[in-house]
Amino acid sequence: MTLDDQIARLMSEAHAYRARAVRLDARLRTLDHSNADLARLRDHLHASAASIDDAVATLMARCARVRPRRTAAL
């Protein structure tokens, strides 16, 4: 194998590694966006759960106030 052949082979390998690095970088960027989307979704779900907890607590408090009145009316 001549020096020119070796240089050509190394250049080809370098090009392949560069292409792979570009693909991996694109995947990482996609994962970063996905992670950010998941974090936003998690925060939204936590807020929704807290809102649901508040609504249930309010409903339970109202039920507790209504039950004694109904029992007294009987």
XYZ file of N, CA and C in Angstrom, residues 8-58:
153
model
N -5.379 8.329 1.529
C -6.759 8.262 1.037
C -7.632 7.459 1.999
N -7.116 6.334 2.501
C -7.876 5.504 3.437
C -8.135 6.263 4.734
N -7.100 6.954 5.245
C -7.269 7.728 6.473
C -8.248 8.885 6.286
N -8.190 9.518 5.124
C -9.133 10.607 4.831
C -10.560 10.066 4.769
N -10.712 8.889 4.175
C -12.030 8.259 4.088
C -12.559 7.924 5.483
N -11.696 7.361 6.328
C -12.090 7.039 7.698
C -12.437 8.309 8.478
N -11.631 9.346 8.286
C -11.894 10.612 8.972
C -13.242 11.171 8.538
N -13.553 11.079 7.249
C -14.832 11.552 6.733
C -15.977 10.738 7.353
N -15.807 9.420 7.452
C -16.835 8.563 8.044
C -17.043 8.913 9.519
N -15.952 9.150 10.254
C -16.070 9.518 11.664
C -16.754 10.879 11.813
N -16.424 11.798 10.911
C -17.054 13.126 10.950
C -18.553 12.997 10.701
N -18.933 12.189 9.722
C -20.353 11.992 9.423
C -21.064 11.366 10.621
N -20.413 10.413 11.261
C -21.008 9.771 12.437
C -21.148 10.778 13.574
N -20.145 11.619 13.762
C -20.202 12.642 14.808
C -21.362 13.604 14.561
N -21.577 13.966 13.311
C -22.685 14.860 12.971
C -24.021 14.181 13.302
N -24.157 12.896 12.945
C -25.397 12.163 13.256
C -25.614 12.058 14.760
N -24.540 11.760 15.505
C -24.659 11.653 16.958
C -25.020 13.001 17.582
N -24.441 14.066 17.054
C -24.766 15.398 17.552
C -26.245 15.700 17.314
N -26.747 15.324 16.152
C -28.169 15.540 15.864
C -29.044 14.733 16.821
N -28.655 13.502 17.105
C -29.414 12.681 18.062
C -29.403 13.308 19.449
N -28.244 13.799 19.863
C -28.143 14.428 21.183
C -29.026 15.664 21.262
N -29.050 16.448 20.197
C -29.906 17.631 20.183
C -31.374 17.226 20.289
N -31.748 16.166 19.577
C -33.115 15.660 19.657
C -33.438 15.208 21.070
N -32.498 14.493 21.695
C -32.713 14.048 23.070
C -32.815 15.227 24.033
N -31.991 16.248 23.811
C -32.071 17.435 24.662
C -33.443 18.077 24.556
N -33.960 18.184 23.324
C -35.295 18.760 23.129
C -36.340 17.848 23.769
N -36.192 16.544 23.604
C -37.136 15.598 24.201
C -37.107 15.703 25.716
N -35.916 15.811 26.288
C -35.798 15.952 27.739
C -36.464 17.235 28.220
N -36.280 18.307 27.468
C -36.925 19.567 27.835
C -38.442 19.432 27.730
N -38.913 18.771 26.676
C -40.351 18.544 26.523
C -40.885 17.692 27.662
N -40.139 16.654 28.034
C -40.563 15.788 29.145
C -40.578 16.557 30.465
N -39.603 17.430 30.656
C -39.562 18.221 31.884
C -40.771 19.155 31.955
N -41.113 19.778 30.815
C -42.301 20.642 30.785
C -43.563 19.832 31.044
N -43.655 18.659 30.445
C -44.808 17.791 30.659
C -44.900 17.363 32.125
N -43.761 16.986 32.716
C -43.738 16.607 34.128
C -44.227 17.751 35.005
N -43.734 18.968 34.731
C -44.154 20.128 35.514
C -45.655 20.375 35.356
N -46.144 20.223 34.130
C -47.577 20.406 33.873
C -48.393 19.355 34.625
N -47.923 18.103 34.611
C -48.637 17.040 35.313
C -48.630 17.266 36.826
N -47.505 17.742 37.346
C -47.440 18.034 38.778
C -48.412 19.154 39.127
N -48.469 20.185 38.287
C -49.393 21.294 38.531
C -50.839 20.805 38.433
N -51.111 19.946 37.450
C -52.458 19.406 37.308
C -52.828 18.553 38.513
N -51.893 17.743 38.977
C -52.153 16.900 40.144
C -52.428 17.763 41.377
N -51.670 18.824 41.536
C -51.883 19.719 42.668
C -53.246 20.384 42.558
N -53.616 20.764 41.346
C -54.917 21.378 41.117
C -56.042 20.390 41.423
N -55.870 19.150 41.024
C -56.862 18.110 41.304
C -56.944 17.867 42.807
N -55.790 17.813 43.467
C -55.781 17.637 44.922
C -56.539 18.763 45.607
N -56.331 19.991 45.140
C -57.041 21.139 45.716
C -58.545 21.014 45.489
N -58.929 20.611 44.284
C -60.356 20.465 43.977
C -60.990 19.373 44.830
N -60.306 18.267 45.029
C -60.827 17.177 45.856
C -60.939 17.634 47.307
N -59.949 18.334 47.797
C -59.995 18.831 49.183
C -61.170 19.793 49.363
N -61.385 20.655 48.385
C -62.512 21.588 48.448
C -63.833 20.836 48.448
